[in-house]
PDB file of C-alpha atoms in Angstrom:
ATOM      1  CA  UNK A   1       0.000   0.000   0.000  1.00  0.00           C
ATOM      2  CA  UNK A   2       1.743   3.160  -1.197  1.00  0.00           C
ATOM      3  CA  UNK A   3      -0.661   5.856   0.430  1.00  0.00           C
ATOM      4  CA  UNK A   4       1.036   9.399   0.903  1.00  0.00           C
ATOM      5  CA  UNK A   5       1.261   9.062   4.767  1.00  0.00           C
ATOM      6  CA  UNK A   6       1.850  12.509   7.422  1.00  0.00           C
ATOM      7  CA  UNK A   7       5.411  12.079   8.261  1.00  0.00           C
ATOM      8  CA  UNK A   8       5.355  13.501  11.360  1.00  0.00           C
ATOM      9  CA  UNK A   9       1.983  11.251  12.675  1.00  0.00           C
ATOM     10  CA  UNK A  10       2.116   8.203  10.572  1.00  0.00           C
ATOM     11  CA  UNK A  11      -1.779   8.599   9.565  1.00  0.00           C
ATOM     12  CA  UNK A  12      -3.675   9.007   6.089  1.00  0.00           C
ATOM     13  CA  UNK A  13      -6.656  11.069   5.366  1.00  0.00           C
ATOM     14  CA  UNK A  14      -9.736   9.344   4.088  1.00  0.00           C
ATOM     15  CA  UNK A  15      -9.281  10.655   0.721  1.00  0.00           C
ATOM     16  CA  UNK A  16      -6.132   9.161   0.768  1.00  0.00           C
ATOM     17  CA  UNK A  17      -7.383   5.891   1.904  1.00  0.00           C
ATOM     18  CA  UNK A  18     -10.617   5.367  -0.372  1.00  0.00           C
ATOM     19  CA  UNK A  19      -8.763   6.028  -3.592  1.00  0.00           C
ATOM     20  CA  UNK A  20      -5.710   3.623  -2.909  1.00  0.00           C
ATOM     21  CA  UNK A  21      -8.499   0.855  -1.412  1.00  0.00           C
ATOM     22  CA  UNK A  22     -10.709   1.589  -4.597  1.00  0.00           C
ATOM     23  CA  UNK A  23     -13.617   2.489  -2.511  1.00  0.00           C
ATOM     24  CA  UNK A  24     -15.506   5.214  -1.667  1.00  0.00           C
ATOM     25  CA  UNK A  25     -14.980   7.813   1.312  1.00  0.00           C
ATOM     26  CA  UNK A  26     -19.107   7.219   2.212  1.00  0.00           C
ATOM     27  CA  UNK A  27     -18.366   3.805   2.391  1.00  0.00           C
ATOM     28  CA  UNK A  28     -15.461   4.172   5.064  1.00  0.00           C
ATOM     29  CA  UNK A  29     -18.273   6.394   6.846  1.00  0.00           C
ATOM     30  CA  UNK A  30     -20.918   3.804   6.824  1.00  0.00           C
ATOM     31  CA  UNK A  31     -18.148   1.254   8.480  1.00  0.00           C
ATOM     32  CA  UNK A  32     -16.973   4.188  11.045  1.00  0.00           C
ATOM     33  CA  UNK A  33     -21.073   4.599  11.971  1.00  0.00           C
ATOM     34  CA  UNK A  34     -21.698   0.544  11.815  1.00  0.00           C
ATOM     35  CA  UNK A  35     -18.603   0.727  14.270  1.00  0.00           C
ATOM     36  CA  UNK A  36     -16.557  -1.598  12.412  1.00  0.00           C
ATOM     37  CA  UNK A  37     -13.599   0.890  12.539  1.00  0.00           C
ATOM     38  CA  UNK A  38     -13.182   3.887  14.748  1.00  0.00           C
ATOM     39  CA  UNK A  39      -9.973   6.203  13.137  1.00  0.00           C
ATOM     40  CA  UNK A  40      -8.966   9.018  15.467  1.00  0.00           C
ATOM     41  CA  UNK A  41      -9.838  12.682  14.827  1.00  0.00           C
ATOM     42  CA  UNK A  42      -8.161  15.806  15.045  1.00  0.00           C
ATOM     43  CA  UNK A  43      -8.998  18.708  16.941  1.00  0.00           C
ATOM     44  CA  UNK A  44     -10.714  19.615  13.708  1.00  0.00           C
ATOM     45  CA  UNK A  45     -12.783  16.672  13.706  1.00  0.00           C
ATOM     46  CA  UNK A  46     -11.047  15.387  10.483  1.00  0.00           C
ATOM     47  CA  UNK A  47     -11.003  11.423  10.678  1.00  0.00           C
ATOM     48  CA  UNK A  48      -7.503  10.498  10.705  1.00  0.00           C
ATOM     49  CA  UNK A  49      -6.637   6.541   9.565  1.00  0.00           C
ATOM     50  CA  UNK A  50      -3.193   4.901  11.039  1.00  0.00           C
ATOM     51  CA  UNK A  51      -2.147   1.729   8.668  1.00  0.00           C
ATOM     52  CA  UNK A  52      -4.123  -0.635  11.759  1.00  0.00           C
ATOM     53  CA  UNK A  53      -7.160   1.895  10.335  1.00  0.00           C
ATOM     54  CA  UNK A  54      -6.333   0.422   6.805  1.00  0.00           C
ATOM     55  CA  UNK A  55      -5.697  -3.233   7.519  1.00  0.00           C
ATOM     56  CA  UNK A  56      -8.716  -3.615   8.986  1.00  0.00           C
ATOM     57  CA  UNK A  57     -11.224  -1.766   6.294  1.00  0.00           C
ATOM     58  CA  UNK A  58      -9.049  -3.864   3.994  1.00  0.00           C
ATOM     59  CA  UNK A  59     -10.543  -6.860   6.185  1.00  0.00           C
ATOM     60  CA  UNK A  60     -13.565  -5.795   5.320  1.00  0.00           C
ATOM     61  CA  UNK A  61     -13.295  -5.368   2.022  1.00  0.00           C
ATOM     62  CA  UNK A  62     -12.166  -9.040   1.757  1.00  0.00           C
ATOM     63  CA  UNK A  63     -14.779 -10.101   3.831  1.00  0.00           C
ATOM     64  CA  UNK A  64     -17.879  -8.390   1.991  1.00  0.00           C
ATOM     65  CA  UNK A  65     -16.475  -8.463  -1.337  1.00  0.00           C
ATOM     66  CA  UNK A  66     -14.434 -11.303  -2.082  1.00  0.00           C
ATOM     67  CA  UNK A  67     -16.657 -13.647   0.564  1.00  0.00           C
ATOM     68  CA  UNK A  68     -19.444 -12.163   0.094  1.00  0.00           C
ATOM     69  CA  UNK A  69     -20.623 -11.679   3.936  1.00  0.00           C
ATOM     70  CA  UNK A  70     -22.877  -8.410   4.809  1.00  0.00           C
ATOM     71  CA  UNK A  71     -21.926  -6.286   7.160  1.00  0.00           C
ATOM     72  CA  UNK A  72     -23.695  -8.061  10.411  1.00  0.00           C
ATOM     73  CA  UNK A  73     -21.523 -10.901   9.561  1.00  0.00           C
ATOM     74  CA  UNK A  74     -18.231  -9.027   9.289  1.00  0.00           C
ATOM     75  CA  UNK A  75     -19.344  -7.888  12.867  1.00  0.00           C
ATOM     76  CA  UNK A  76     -19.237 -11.372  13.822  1.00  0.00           C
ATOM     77  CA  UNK A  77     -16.019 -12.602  12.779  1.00  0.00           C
ATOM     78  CA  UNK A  78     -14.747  -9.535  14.495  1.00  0.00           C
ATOM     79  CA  UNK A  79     -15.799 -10.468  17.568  1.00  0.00           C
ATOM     80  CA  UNK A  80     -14.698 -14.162  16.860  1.00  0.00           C
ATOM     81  CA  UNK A  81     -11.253 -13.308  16.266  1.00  0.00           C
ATOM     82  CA  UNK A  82     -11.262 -10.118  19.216  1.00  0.00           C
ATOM     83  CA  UNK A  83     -12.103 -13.691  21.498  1.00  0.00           C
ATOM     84  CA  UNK A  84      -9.507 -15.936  19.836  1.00  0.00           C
ATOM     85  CA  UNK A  85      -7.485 -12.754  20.252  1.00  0.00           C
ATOM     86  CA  UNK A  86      -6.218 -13.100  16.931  1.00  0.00           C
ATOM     87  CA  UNK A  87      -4.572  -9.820  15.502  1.00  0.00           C
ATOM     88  CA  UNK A  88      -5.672  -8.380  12.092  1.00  0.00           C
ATOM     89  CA  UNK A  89      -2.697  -9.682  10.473  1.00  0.00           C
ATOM     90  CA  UNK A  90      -3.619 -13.196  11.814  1.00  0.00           C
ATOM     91  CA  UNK A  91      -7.470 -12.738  10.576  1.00  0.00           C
ATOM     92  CA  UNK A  92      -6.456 -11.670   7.153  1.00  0.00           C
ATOM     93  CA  UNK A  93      -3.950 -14.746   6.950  1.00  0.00           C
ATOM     94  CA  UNK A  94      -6.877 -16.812   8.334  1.00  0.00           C
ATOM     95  CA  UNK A  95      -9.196 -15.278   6.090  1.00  0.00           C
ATOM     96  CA  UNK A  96      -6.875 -15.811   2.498  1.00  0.00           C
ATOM     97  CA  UNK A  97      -6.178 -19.505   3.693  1.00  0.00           C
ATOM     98  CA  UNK A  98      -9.510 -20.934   4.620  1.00  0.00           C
ATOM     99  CA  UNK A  99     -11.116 -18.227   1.277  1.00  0.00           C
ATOM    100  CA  UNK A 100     -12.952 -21.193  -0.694  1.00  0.00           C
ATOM    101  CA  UNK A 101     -14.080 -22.731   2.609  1.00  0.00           C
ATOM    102  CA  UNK A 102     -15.946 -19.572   3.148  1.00  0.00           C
ATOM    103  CA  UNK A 103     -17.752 -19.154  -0.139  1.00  0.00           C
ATOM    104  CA  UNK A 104     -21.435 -18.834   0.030  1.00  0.00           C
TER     105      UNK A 104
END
């Protein structure tokens, strides 16, 4: 992922983010306000995305559009893995290996 990052913070802006994912800035809304991801703000109240930010809408991506789960089931496996206490890195892996198991 070759996003133009704040040097001094380490974070992206969600412009930044929806065009290198390929996906809209509404849609990285509509996960913020189904609270699948929760990026910090500034004193500005502009949402502010640090690579963990990324990895995990990029989760989601994988899990709604390669899968083909909805968002109440993306909700689920992230409370799965939270239990297993996987890390994101660990669910992606997970998620890439066991792919065709998944299909619906």
């Amino acid at each position: 992922m070759e996003l133009i990052m704040n040097k001094i913070s380490g974070t992206f802006l969600i412009g930044e983010v929806s065009k290198k994912l390929g996906i809209h800035d509404q849609t990285i809304r509509m996960y913020e306000r189904k609270h699948l991801i929760k990026p910090q703000r500034t004193e500005n109240k502009t949402r502010i995305f640090s690579k963990k930010d990324i990895l995990k809408i990029n989760i989601i991506i994988t899990l709604t559009q390669e899968i083909g789960l909805n968002l109440s089931g993306v909700k689920i496996v992230f409370s799965l893995s939270k239990k297993l206490k996987m890390s994101d890195d660990e669910l992606l892996d997970f998620i890439y290996d066991h792919k065709n198991e998944f299909q619906i």
